[in-house]
Short mmCIF file of C-alpha atoms in Angstrom, two decimals:
data_model
loop_
_atom_site.label_atom_id
_atom_site.label_comp_id
_atom_site.label_asym_id
_atom_site.label_seq_id
_atom_site.Cartn_x
_atom_site.Cartn_y
_atom_site.Cartn_z
CA MET A 1 60.48 57.33 214.79
CA HIS A 2 61.50 58.70 218.18
CA ASP A 3 64.98 58.47 219.67
CA LYS A 4 64.81 55.87 222.46
CA ILE A 5 66.49 55.00 225.74
CA LEU A 6 66.42 51.37 226.92
CA ILE A 7 66.20 50.82 230.69
CA LEU A 8 67.21 47.34 231.85
CA ASP A 9 65.59 46.45 235.16
CA PHE A 10 67.57 44.38 237.68
CA GLY A 11 64.72 44.38 240.21
CA SER A 12 64.88 47.82 241.83
CA GLN A 13 61.71 49.16 243.44
CA VAL A 14 62.37 52.58 241.87
CA THR A 15 63.11 51.62 238.26
CA GLN A 16 59.88 53.29 237.16
CA LEU A 17 61.25 56.56 238.52
CA ILE A 18 64.17 56.33 236.07
CA ALA A 19 61.72 56.07 233.20
CA ARG A 20 59.64 58.96 234.50
CA ARG A 21 62.71 61.21 234.74
CA VAL A 22 63.76 60.27 231.20
CA ARG A 23 60.25 61.01 229.89
CA GLU A 24 60.37 64.37 231.72
CA ALA A 25 63.34 65.17 229.47
CA HIS A 26 60.94 64.57 226.53
CA VAL A 27 62.80 61.41 225.54
CA TYR A 28 60.95 58.14 224.89
CA CYS A 29 62.09 55.12 226.91
CA GLU A 30 60.95 51.64 227.85
CA ILE A 31 61.70 49.37 230.82
CA HIS A 32 62.58 45.74 230.11
CA PRO A 33 63.95 42.90 232.27
CA ASN A 34 67.73 42.69 232.42
CA ASP A 35 67.78 39.27 230.74
CA VAL A 36 66.30 40.25 227.38
CA SER A 37 68.11 38.76 224.41
CA ASP A 38 70.91 40.40 222.45
CA ASP A 39 68.65 40.33 219.39
CA PHE A 40 65.97 42.25 221.28
CA ILE A 41 68.42 44.98 222.30
CA GLN A 42 69.75 45.32 218.76
CA SER A 43 66.25 45.52 217.26
CA PHE A 44 65.17 48.05 219.90
CA ALA A 45 68.01 50.27 218.62
CA PRO A 46 68.39 52.55 221.64
CA LYS A 47 70.44 55.73 221.56
CA GLY A 48 71.51 54.97 225.13
CA ILE A 49 71.06 52.31 227.82
CA ILE A 50 70.49 52.70 231.57
CA LEU A 51 71.13 49.83 234.01
CA SER A 52 68.93 50.03 237.11
CA GLY A 53 69.60 49.25 240.75
CA SER A 54 68.71 45.97 242.46
CA HIS A 55 68.14 44.33 245.82
CA ALA A 56 70.71 41.66 244.84
CA SER A 57 74.44 41.45 245.48
CA THR A 58 76.74 41.54 242.46
CA TYR A 59 79.24 39.04 243.78
CA GLU A 60 76.57 36.60 245.03
CA ASP A 61 74.14 36.56 242.08
CA HIS A 62 76.30 35.79 239.06
CA GLN A 63 73.24 35.38 236.81
CA LEU A 64 72.08 38.96 237.23
CA ARG A 65 74.15 40.50 234.47
CA ALA A 66 73.60 42.84 231.54
CA PRO A 67 73.40 41.13 228.12
CA GLN A 68 76.57 41.27 226.01
CA ALA A 69 74.80 43.44 223.44
CA VAL A 70 74.85 46.32 225.94
CA TRP A 71 78.62 46.50 225.54
CA ASP A 72 78.72 45.60 221.84
CA LEU A 73 76.14 48.11 220.59
CA GLY A 74 78.46 51.11 220.83
CA VAL A 75 75.95 53.41 222.56
CA PRO A 76 76.36 55.31 225.87
CA VAL A 77 75.57 53.33 229.03
CA LEU A 78 74.68 54.67 232.49
CA GLY A 79 74.86 52.30 235.46
CA ILE A 80 72.93 53.19 238.63
CA CYS A 81 73.80 51.53 241.99
CA TYR A 82 73.71 47.80 241.12
CA GLY A 83 73.99 48.87 237.49
CA MET A 84 77.37 50.43 238.33
CA GLN A 85 78.49 47.28 240.11
CA THR A 86 77.58 44.91 237.29
CA MET A 87 79.24 47.29 234.81
CA ALA A 88 82.42 47.11 236.90
CA VAL A 89 82.39 43.32 237.22
CA GLN A 90 81.50 42.65 233.57
CA LEU A 91 84.20 44.98 232.26
CA GLY A 92 87.04 43.69 234.45
CA GLY A 93 86.73 45.63 237.71
CA GLU A 94 85.98 44.28 241.17
CA VAL A 95 83.13 44.59 243.67
CA SER A 96 83.19 43.50 247.29
CA TRP A 97 81.05 43.52 250.41
CA SER A 98 81.32 46.73 252.42
CA ASP A 99 81.53 46.83 256.21
CA HIS A 100 80.04 50.34 256.08
CA ARG A 101 76.73 50.27 254.25
CA GLU A 102 75.12 53.53 253.11
CA PHE A 103 71.34 54.01 253.16
CA GLY A 104 69.98 57.53 252.92
CA TYR A 105 71.40 61.01 252.52
CA ALA A 106 75.04 61.40 251.54
CA GLU A 107 77.33 64.11 250.21
CA VAL A 108 79.42 63.02 247.24
CA ARG A 109 82.53 64.72 245.93
CA ALA A 110 82.75 64.97 242.12
CA HIS A 111 86.11 64.27 240.45
CA GLY A 112 87.62 64.64 237.02
CA HIS A 113 85.17 67.03 235.30
CA THR A 114 83.53 64.18 233.38
CA LYS A 115 80.86 65.09 230.87
CA LEU A 116 78.12 63.59 233.06
CA LEU A 117 78.85 65.81 236.08
CA ASP A 118 80.67 68.78 234.56
CA GLY A 119 79.15 71.99 235.95
CA ILE A 120 76.65 70.09 238.13
CA ALA A 121 77.04 70.63 241.88
CA ASP A 122 74.98 71.51 244.93
CA PHE A 123 77.76 73.40 246.72
CA THR A 124 81.51 73.88 246.67
CA THR A 125 83.84 73.25 249.63
CA PRO A 126 86.39 75.83 250.78
CA GLU A 127 88.98 73.70 248.98
CA GLY A 128 87.05 74.14 245.73
CA HIS A 129 85.60 70.62 245.50
CA GLY A 130 82.18 70.30 243.84
CA MET A 131 79.75 68.42 246.09
CA LEU A 132 76.46 66.66 245.37
CA LYS A 133 73.61 65.94 247.79
CA VAL A 134 72.46 62.42 246.90
CA TRP A 135 70.53 59.36 248.07
CA MET A 136 72.54 56.19 248.66
CA SER A 137 71.20 52.66 249.08
CA HIS A 138 73.91 50.00 248.88
CA GLY A 139 75.82 47.38 250.83
CA ASP A 140 78.43 46.40 248.21
CA LYS A 141 80.90 48.74 246.53
CA VAL A 142 83.29 48.86 243.60
CA THR A 143 86.83 48.30 244.87
CA LYS A 144 88.75 48.22 241.56
CA LEU A 145 88.03 50.23 238.42
CA PRO A 146 87.79 48.39 235.09
CA GLU A 147 90.49 49.15 232.53
CA GLY A 148 89.95 52.49 230.79
CA PHE A 149 87.80 53.92 233.61
CA LYS A 150 88.60 56.88 235.87
CA LEU A 151 87.23 58.00 239.20
CA MET A 152 84.17 60.29 238.87
CA ALA A 153 82.84 60.59 242.45
CA SER A 154 83.60 59.50 246.02
CA THR A 155 82.45 59.60 249.63
CA PRO A 156 84.57 58.88 252.73
CA SER A 157 83.02 55.42 253.09
CA CYS A 158 82.76 54.69 249.35
CA PRO A 159 85.99 55.76 247.62
CA ILE A 160 84.57 54.81 244.19
CA ALA A 161 81.07 56.30 244.18
CA GLY A 162 81.17 57.06 240.47
CA MET A 163 83.30 56.02 237.48
CA ALA A 164 83.54 56.84 233.80
CA ASN A 165 85.11 55.59 230.57
CA GLU A 166 84.62 58.69 228.45
CA GLU A 167 86.06 57.10 225.32
CA LYS A 168 83.24 54.53 225.30
CA HIS A 169 80.69 56.92 226.92
CA TYR A 170 80.18 54.59 229.89
CA TYR A 171 79.20 56.29 233.15
CA ALA A 172 78.15 54.86 236.50
CA VAL A 173 77.12 56.20 239.90
CA GLN A 174 76.63 54.38 243.20
CA PHE A 175 73.80 56.73 244.24
CA HIS A 176 70.28 57.08 242.81
CA PRO A 177 69.77 60.11 240.52
CA GLU A 178 66.18 59.07 239.80
CA VAL A 179 64.87 59.85 243.32
CA THR A 180 63.97 63.38 244.35
CA HIS A 181 66.35 63.18 247.33
CA THR A 182 69.24 63.46 244.86
CA VAL A 183 68.96 67.18 244.26
CA GLN A 184 70.75 67.30 240.89
CA GLY A 185 69.43 63.93 239.74
CA HIS A 186 67.18 65.39 237.05
CA ALA A 187 70.10 67.41 235.65
CA MET A 188 72.31 64.28 235.53
CA LEU A 189 69.73 62.19 233.71
CA MET A 190 68.99 65.07 231.34
CA ARG A 191 72.73 65.32 230.62
CA PHE A 192 72.96 61.60 229.89
CA VAL A 193 69.92 61.23 227.63
CA ARG A 194 70.06 64.56 225.80
CA ASP A 195 73.76 65.50 225.61
CA ILE A 196 75.70 62.25 225.94
CA SER A 197 73.22 59.94 224.16
CA GLY A 198 72.16 62.66 221.73
CA CYS A 199 68.40 62.10 222.00
CA ALA A 200 66.37 64.80 220.31
CA GLY A 201 63.78 65.42 223.04
CA ASP A 202 60.86 64.92 220.67
CA TRP A 203 58.51 62.99 222.99
CA ILE A 204 55.80 65.66 223.37
CA MET A 205 52.15 64.91 224.09
CA GLY A 206 50.76 67.50 221.68
CA ASP A 207 52.67 65.84 218.85
CA TYR A 208 51.85 62.35 220.15
CA ILE A 209 48.15 62.79 219.38
CA ALA A 210 48.66 62.59 215.61
CA GLU A 211 50.77 59.42 215.95
CA ALA A 212 48.27 57.76 218.32
CA VAL A 213 45.28 58.68 216.11
CA ALA A 214 46.99 57.19 213.05
CA ARG A 215 47.85 54.01 214.96
CA ILE A 216 44.29 53.58 216.26
CA ARG A 217 42.83 54.05 212.78
CA GLU A 218 45.26 51.48 211.38
CA GLN A 219 44.43 48.96 214.12
CA VAL A 220 40.67 49.36 214.10
CA GLY A 221 39.90 50.04 210.45
CA ASP A 222 36.12 50.32 210.05
CA GLU A 223 35.27 48.11 213.05
CA GLU A 224 33.38 49.17 216.19
CA VAL A 225 34.92 49.76 219.63
CA ILE A 226 33.36 49.73 223.12
CA LEU A 227 34.92 51.28 226.21
CA GLY A 228 33.99 51.15 229.89
CA LEU A 229 33.93 54.81 230.90
CA SER A 230 34.37 55.30 234.63
CA GLY A 231 34.88 59.06 234.71
CA GLY A 232 38.44 58.54 235.95
CA VAL A 233 41.41 60.16 234.21
CA ASP A 234 42.68 57.11 232.32
CA SER A 235 39.38 55.94 230.82
CA SER A 236 38.34 59.55 230.05
CA VAL A 237 41.56 60.32 228.15
CA ALA A 238 41.41 56.97 226.34
CA ALA A 239 37.82 57.74 225.29
CA ALA A 240 38.70 61.24 224.07
CA LEU A 241 41.70 59.94 222.08
CA ILE A 242 39.81 57.06 220.47
CA HIS A 243 36.87 59.34 219.67
CA ARG A 244 39.31 61.77 218.00
CA ALA A 245 40.52 58.86 215.86
CA ILE A 246 37.33 57.01 214.88
CA GLY A 247 34.34 59.14 215.96
CA ASP A 248 31.05 57.23 216.04
CA GLN A 249 32.78 53.86 215.71
CA LEU A 250 33.33 54.23 219.50
CA THR A 251 30.58 53.54 222.01
CA CYS A 252 31.27 54.31 225.67
CA VAL A 253 29.42 52.44 228.41
CA PHE A 254 29.13 54.52 231.58
CA VAL A 255 27.95 52.44 234.53
CA ASP A 256 26.57 54.70 237.27
CA HIS A 257 26.65 52.54 240.41
CA GLY A 258 25.51 55.32 242.73
CA LEU A 259 28.91 55.56 244.43
CA LEU A 260 30.30 58.48 242.44
CA ARG A 261 31.04 61.99 243.67
CA LEU A 262 28.24 64.57 243.73
CA ASN A 263 26.87 65.23 240.21
CA GLU A 264 29.71 63.24 238.65
CA GLY A 265 27.43 61.16 236.47
CA GLN A 266 25.93 64.29 234.92
CA MET A 267 29.40 65.81 234.49
CA VAL A 268 30.64 62.75 232.59
CA MET A 269 27.59 62.76 230.32
CA ASP A 270 27.85 66.51 229.69
CA MET A 271 31.51 66.15 228.75
CA PHE A 272 31.40 63.10 226.49
CA ALA A 273 27.89 63.14 225.09
CA GLY A 274 27.47 66.91 225.23
CA ARG A 275 30.81 68.51 224.39
CA LEU A 276 32.65 65.71 222.56
CA HIS A 277 29.46 64.32 220.94
CA ALA A 278 30.57 60.77 221.67
CA LYS A 279 28.11 57.88 221.81
CA VAL A 280 27.58 57.06 225.49
CA VAL A 281 25.30 54.40 226.93
CA HIS A 282 24.42 55.62 230.43
CA VAL A 283 23.48 52.63 232.60
CA GLN A 284 21.65 53.52 235.82
CA ALA A 285 22.55 50.64 238.12
CA GLN A 286 22.34 52.21 241.56
CA ASP A 287 19.61 49.87 242.83
CA GLN A 288 21.49 46.79 241.67
CA PHE A 289 24.73 47.78 243.44
CA MET A 290 23.06 48.97 246.63
CA GLY A 291 20.98 45.80 246.78
CA HIS A 292 24.06 43.60 246.73
CA LEU A 293 25.90 45.78 249.26
CA GLN A 294 23.07 45.66 251.78
CA GLY A 295 24.28 44.31 255.13
CA VAL A 296 27.93 44.01 253.98
CA THR A 297 30.51 45.67 256.24
CA ASP A 298 33.84 44.01 255.35
CA PRO A 299 35.92 46.35 253.12
CA GLU A 300 37.38 43.61 250.94
CA GLN A 301 33.98 42.01 250.42
CA LYS A 302 32.56 45.39 249.40
CA ARG A 303 35.34 45.82 246.84
CA LYS A 304 34.69 42.37 245.38
CA ILE A 305 30.94 42.95 245.13
CA ILE A 306 31.38 46.32 243.42
CA GLY A 307 33.93 44.88 240.98
CA ARG A 308 31.76 41.84 240.25
CA GLU A 309 28.61 43.86 239.64
CA PHE A 310 30.46 46.31 237.39
CA VAL A 311 31.72 43.42 235.28
CA GLU A 312 28.21 41.93 235.05
CA VAL A 313 26.57 45.22 234.05
CA PHE A 314 29.29 46.12 231.57
CA GLN A 315 29.32 42.62 230.12
CA ALA A 316 25.56 42.69 229.55
CA GLU A 317 25.78 46.04 227.75
CA ALA A 318 28.82 44.92 225.77
CA GLN A 319 27.01 41.79 224.60
CA LYS A 320 24.16 43.95 223.32
CA LEU A 321 26.58 46.16 221.41
CA LYS A 322 28.62 43.23 220.18
CA GLY A 323 25.56 41.65 218.66
CA GLN A 324 24.10 44.76 217.11
CA ASN A 325 24.17 45.40 213.39
CA THR A 326 25.06 48.90 212.31
CA SER A 327 22.45 50.99 210.51
CA GLN A 328 24.09 50.03 207.20
CA GLY A 329 24.01 46.36 208.18
CA SER A 330 27.61 45.85 207.07
CA ASN A 331 29.42 45.79 210.38
CA LYS A 332 28.33 43.22 212.95
CA GLY A 333 28.67 45.34 216.08
CA ALA A 334 31.67 45.81 218.35
CA LYS A 335 34.91 43.95 217.64
CA TRP A 336 37.20 45.82 220.07
CA LEU A 337 37.27 46.42 223.81
CA ALA A 338 39.16 49.62 224.74
CA GLN A 339 40.80 50.01 228.15
CA GLY A 340 42.69 52.82 229.89
CA THR A 341 45.73 50.66 230.70
CA ILE A 342 48.79 52.86 231.34
CA TYR A 343 52.51 52.05 231.36
CA PRO A 344 52.96 51.40 235.11
CA ASP A 345 50.22 48.73 234.85
CA VAL A 346 52.11 47.11 231.97
CA VAL A 347 55.47 47.15 233.79
CA GLU A 348 54.09 45.83 237.09
CA SER A 349 52.20 43.06 235.31
CA GLY A 350 55.34 41.94 233.50
CA GLY A 351 53.67 42.85 230.21
CA THR A 352 56.59 44.72 228.70
CA LYS A 353 58.04 43.44 225.47
CA GLY A 354 60.78 40.85 225.89
CA LYS A 355 60.91 38.50 228.88
CA LYS A 356 58.49 39.10 231.72
CA ALA A 357 59.17 39.64 235.40
CA THR A 358 55.76 39.93 237.03
CA ILE A 359 55.50 42.10 240.14
CA LYS A 360 51.71 42.18 240.45
CA SER A 361 48.77 41.74 238.14
CA HIS A 362 46.45 44.52 237.00
CA HIS A 363 42.97 43.88 235.63
CA ASN A 364 41.37 47.06 234.34
CA VAL A 365 38.17 45.30 233.32
CA GLY A 366 38.37 41.92 235.04
CA GLY A 367 38.03 38.99 232.69
CA LEU A 368 36.16 40.81 229.95
CA PRO A 369 38.52 40.30 227.00
CA GLU A 370 38.36 36.49 227.28
CA THR A 371 34.65 36.17 227.99
CA LEU A 372 33.55 38.60 225.30
CA GLY A 373 35.89 37.45 222.58
CA LEU A 374 36.86 41.03 221.72
CA LYS A 375 40.19 42.34 220.52
CA LEU A 376 41.94 44.64 223.01
CA LEU A 377 42.68 48.31 222.28
CA GLU A 378 44.94 50.07 224.81
CA PRO A 379 46.09 53.40 223.35
CA LEU A 380 47.64 54.69 226.61
CA ARG A 381 49.79 51.66 227.43
CA GLU A 382 53.03 53.54 226.63
CA LEU A 383 52.25 56.50 228.92
CA PHE A 384 52.82 57.39 232.56
CA LYS A 385 50.03 59.07 234.54
CA ASP A 386 51.51 62.57 234.20
CA GLU A 387 51.76 62.06 230.43
CA VAL A 388 48.13 60.87 230.32
CA ARG A 389 47.12 64.12 232.04
CA GLU A 390 49.13 66.20 229.53
CA LEU A 391 47.50 64.29 226.70
CA GLY A 392 44.03 64.89 228.14
CA VAL A 393 44.56 68.64 228.22
CA ALA A 394 45.96 68.56 224.66
CA LEU A 395 42.79 66.70 223.58
CA GLY A 396 40.61 69.47 224.99
CA LEU A 397 39.42 67.87 228.22
CA PRO A 398 39.02 70.43 231.03
CA ALA A 399 41.99 70.68 233.37
CA ASP A 400 39.80 70.24 236.46
CA MET A 401 38.75 66.82 235.13
CA VAL A 402 42.20 65.74 233.98
CA TYR A 403 44.05 66.87 237.11
CA ARG A 404 41.53 65.58 239.62
CA HIS A 405 42.84 63.72 242.62
CA PRO A 406 42.85 59.90 242.46
CA PHE A 407 39.50 58.26 243.14
CA PRO A 408 39.22 54.60 244.21
CA GLY A 409 37.78 52.08 241.76
CA PRO A 410 34.94 51.10 244.18
CA GLY A 411 34.15 54.80 244.55
CA LEU A 412 32.49 55.99 247.74
CA GLY A 413 31.80 52.37 248.64
CA VAL A 414 35.13 52.34 250.51
CA ARG A 415 34.75 55.87 251.89
CA VAL A 416 31.55 54.93 253.70
CA LEU A 417 32.90 52.84 256.56
CA GLY A 418 30.91 49.72 257.34
CA GLU A 419 27.61 49.08 255.55
CA VAL A 420 26.94 51.22 252.50
CA LYS A 421 23.46 52.73 252.65
CA PRO A 422 21.98 55.21 250.14
CA GLU A 423 21.42 57.82 252.86
CA TYR A 424 25.05 57.54 253.99
CA VAL A 425 26.28 57.98 250.41
CA SER A 426 24.10 61.07 249.98
CA LEU A 427 25.47 62.69 253.14
CA LEU A 428 29.05 61.88 252.11
CA GLN A 429 28.63 63.22 248.58
CA ARG A 430 27.46 66.61 249.84
CA ALA A 431 30.09 66.87 252.59
CA ASP A 432 32.88 65.87 250.22
CA ALA A 433 31.74 68.39 247.60
CA ILE A 434 31.99 71.20 250.17
CA PHE A 435 35.51 70.11 251.20
CA ILE A 436 36.76 69.98 247.60
CA GLU A 437 35.08 73.29 246.73
CA GLU A 438 36.80 75.08 249.62
CA LEU A 439 40.16 73.50 248.78
CA ARG A 440 39.85 74.82 245.23
CA LYS A 441 38.78 78.30 246.39
CA THR A 442 41.44 78.79 249.09
CA ILE A 443 44.73 80.13 247.75
CA ASP A 444 48.01 79.71 249.60
CA PRO A 445 49.67 83.15 249.56
CA ALA A 446 53.19 81.68 249.65
CA THR A 447 52.77 79.73 246.40
CA GLY A 448 49.80 81.36 244.72
CA LYS A 449 48.26 77.89 244.26
CA SER A 450 45.00 76.52 245.58
CA TRP A 451 45.13 74.02 248.41
CA TYR A 452 43.55 71.49 246.05
CA ASP A 453 46.60 71.77 243.79
CA LEU A 454 48.97 71.68 246.76
CA THR A 455 47.57 68.39 248.04
CA SER A 456 48.02 65.07 246.25
CA GLN A 457 44.72 63.57 247.38
CA ALA A 458 41.88 64.95 249.48
CA PHE A 459 38.49 63.50 250.37
CA THR A 460 35.91 62.96 253.09
CA VAL A 461 35.16 59.72 254.95
CA PHE A 462 31.74 58.87 256.43
CA LEU A 463 31.89 57.27 259.88
CA PRO A 464 28.92 55.10 260.92
CA VAL A 465 28.84 56.58 264.43
CA LYS A 466 26.73 59.33 265.96
CA SER A 467 27.74 62.05 268.35
CA VAL A 468 25.83 64.50 270.52
CA GLY A 469 25.70 68.11 269.38
CA VAL A 470 23.80 71.33 269.91
CA MET A 471 22.03 73.38 267.23
CA GLY A 472 20.04 76.41 268.29
CA ASP A 473 18.48 75.48 271.59
CA GLY A 474 18.16 71.80 270.77
CA ARG A 475 20.19 68.64 271.19
CA THR A 476 21.31 66.76 268.05
CA TYR A 477 22.51 63.19 267.68
CA GLU A 478 23.96 62.88 264.20
CA TYR A 479 26.75 61.43 262.11
CA VAL A 480 30.49 62.20 261.95
CA VAL A 481 32.74 62.69 258.94
CA SER A 482 36.51 62.92 258.75
CA LEU A 483 38.46 65.03 256.28
CA ARG A 484 41.63 63.56 254.78
CA ALA A 485 44.28 65.44 252.76
CA VAL A 486 47.79 64.18 252.05
CA GLU A 487 50.96 65.26 250.30
CA THR A 488 53.05 62.67 248.50
CA SER A 489 55.26 62.26 245.45
CA ASP A 490 54.75 58.55 244.88
CA PHE A 491 51.75 57.45 247.03
CA MET A 492 54.01 54.83 248.66
CA THR A 493 54.49 57.16 251.63
CA ALA A 494 52.43 60.23 252.51
CA ASP A 495 52.15 62.97 255.12
CA SER A 496 48.94 64.67 256.16
CA ALA A 497 48.68 68.10 254.58
CA GLU A 498 49.10 71.00 257.00
CA LEU A 499 45.94 72.78 255.87
CA PRO A 500 45.31 76.24 257.34
CA TYR A 501 43.22 76.07 260.48
CA SER A 502 40.95 78.78 259.08
CA LEU A 503 40.22 76.55 256.05
CA LEU A 504 39.39 73.55 258.25
CA LYS A 505 37.07 75.65 260.41
CA LYS A 506 35.25 77.00 257.35
CA VAL A 507 34.79 73.52 255.88
CA SER A 508 33.54 72.19 259.21
CA SER A 509 31.09 75.05 259.61
CA ARG A 510 29.71 74.66 256.10
CA ILE A 511 29.27 70.89 256.36
CA ILE A 512 27.50 71.06 259.72
CA ASN A 513 25.24 73.88 258.61
CA GLU A 514 24.50 72.72 255.06
CA VAL A 515 24.39 68.91 255.38
CA ARG A 516 21.57 68.02 257.74
CA GLY A 517 22.49 64.75 259.43
CA ILE A 518 26.15 65.58 260.19
CA ASN A 519 27.08 67.46 263.37
CA ARG A 520 30.80 66.75 263.81
CA VAL A 521 33.82 67.04 261.50
CA ALA A 522 37.28 65.61 262.28
CA TYR A 523 40.63 65.95 260.43
CA ASP A 524 42.88 62.93 259.97
CA VAL A 525 46.54 63.80 260.62
CA SER A 526 47.92 60.24 260.24
CA SER A 527 50.90 59.58 257.99
CA LYS A 528 51.43 56.62 255.67
CA PRO A 529 52.88 54.44 257.13
CA PRO A 530 51.62 53.43 259.64
CA ALA A 531 48.17 54.42 258.31
CA THR A 532 47.07 54.14 254.69
CA ILE A 533 45.78 57.04 252.60
CA GLU A 534 42.29 55.58 252.23
CA TRP A 535 40.54 54.36 255.38
CA GLU A 536 39.38 51.09 253.78
#
């Protein structure tokens, strides 16, 4: 049993970042709505509790409070932003509206040498005061400390920017240590979960494999499992983990809709059928998908068609497997549907244990569990994306597969602008492969890393327009592609990557010379916002 941290969510948009930082400290944690029951908190048995921020106002929303068990359990508590304010109000302090709101960068002075901040500072003033560079986002502020608390941090406009009751191990900060803008935020959260809460730091992906394998075997027994293998990171890692647990009881269904990257279908088959020796049903459905996409130009309609056809193809294959008898005749085909659901999907869908607070719904394989009558197996539902990648490497999947850039569910169907035609897809596949190859080959001397590793997502977009060009002594009238590469930490905002001009020129030259049908290459320098990362 792992030591655990409980994160109570009051509605902040960055609560997931708290959990990610805690997991980075190799400590297991879960996010649950702030209004879970006292019984739930006691049965969860956390070693420490973190109260998140919120869009709400403490003195206006009197229902948005931490359960009484938070204070009765006797474990350390860390309040962040709104979490600090509700801690103050619930324990006898006061919060009021501030006429000087703080949003963005701030410099906070640390006071009192509390255990949370002791020895943690970004710089020291000439007077000897330890200072922290942090990210603030608040309109209200604590104006009176609860009994037993002392001042821990301040800014000129927020005299109580941090407070602590060290006897009870209660700490609170008005700023956000979970965001990267707070320079020492990782150190603060590490201090709270490892030192103050006493968590062992035993949440390690290499060790997790044995636990997950045992759990899958217990769940599944001798029954059969089917999984829709897309070639993406989540489904690939789920397949490798389940195969490690139950071997030939797993059958993967790989639907090749003709909208994958160059040679990706063969790569997936080589990896899972060849190297892992998993059972894979390879469904060639290119004609079916292209037939339904013919004449369709609206991006949302394309997405719906691709999703619908995938469901139909997968469902047909799943029905075959569900109805099959095994060679021994004892097991009547598949009983389980495996999916690569990961923890952010669970949190955003309100599917965490306890009471739900739905943000948005996620459907990894739309509608299939209900229509097929299969039990659901989701072995990655406790993991964040970076943990899924670590797990994939630990399972023996190649790093270049596990750490690939994100790829849209509809595949190249939304990277071919307008109508999707087979000849357009072919041109795009070859151009994109050249771009990715050169990104991987080109090393940045300052970091020693490839430009593929330095960018968060990079790809090529096919534009359904032609431009005039010259090759040799002749005129050309051919298609245009645009390169796109961005840097981002959360994919909510993104900046275009400042790729070396020499790299862009080489990619352009190779595409124009090697991909007959393309005579112009552009580079998209738009940021998100106002643009999006993908073009459709």
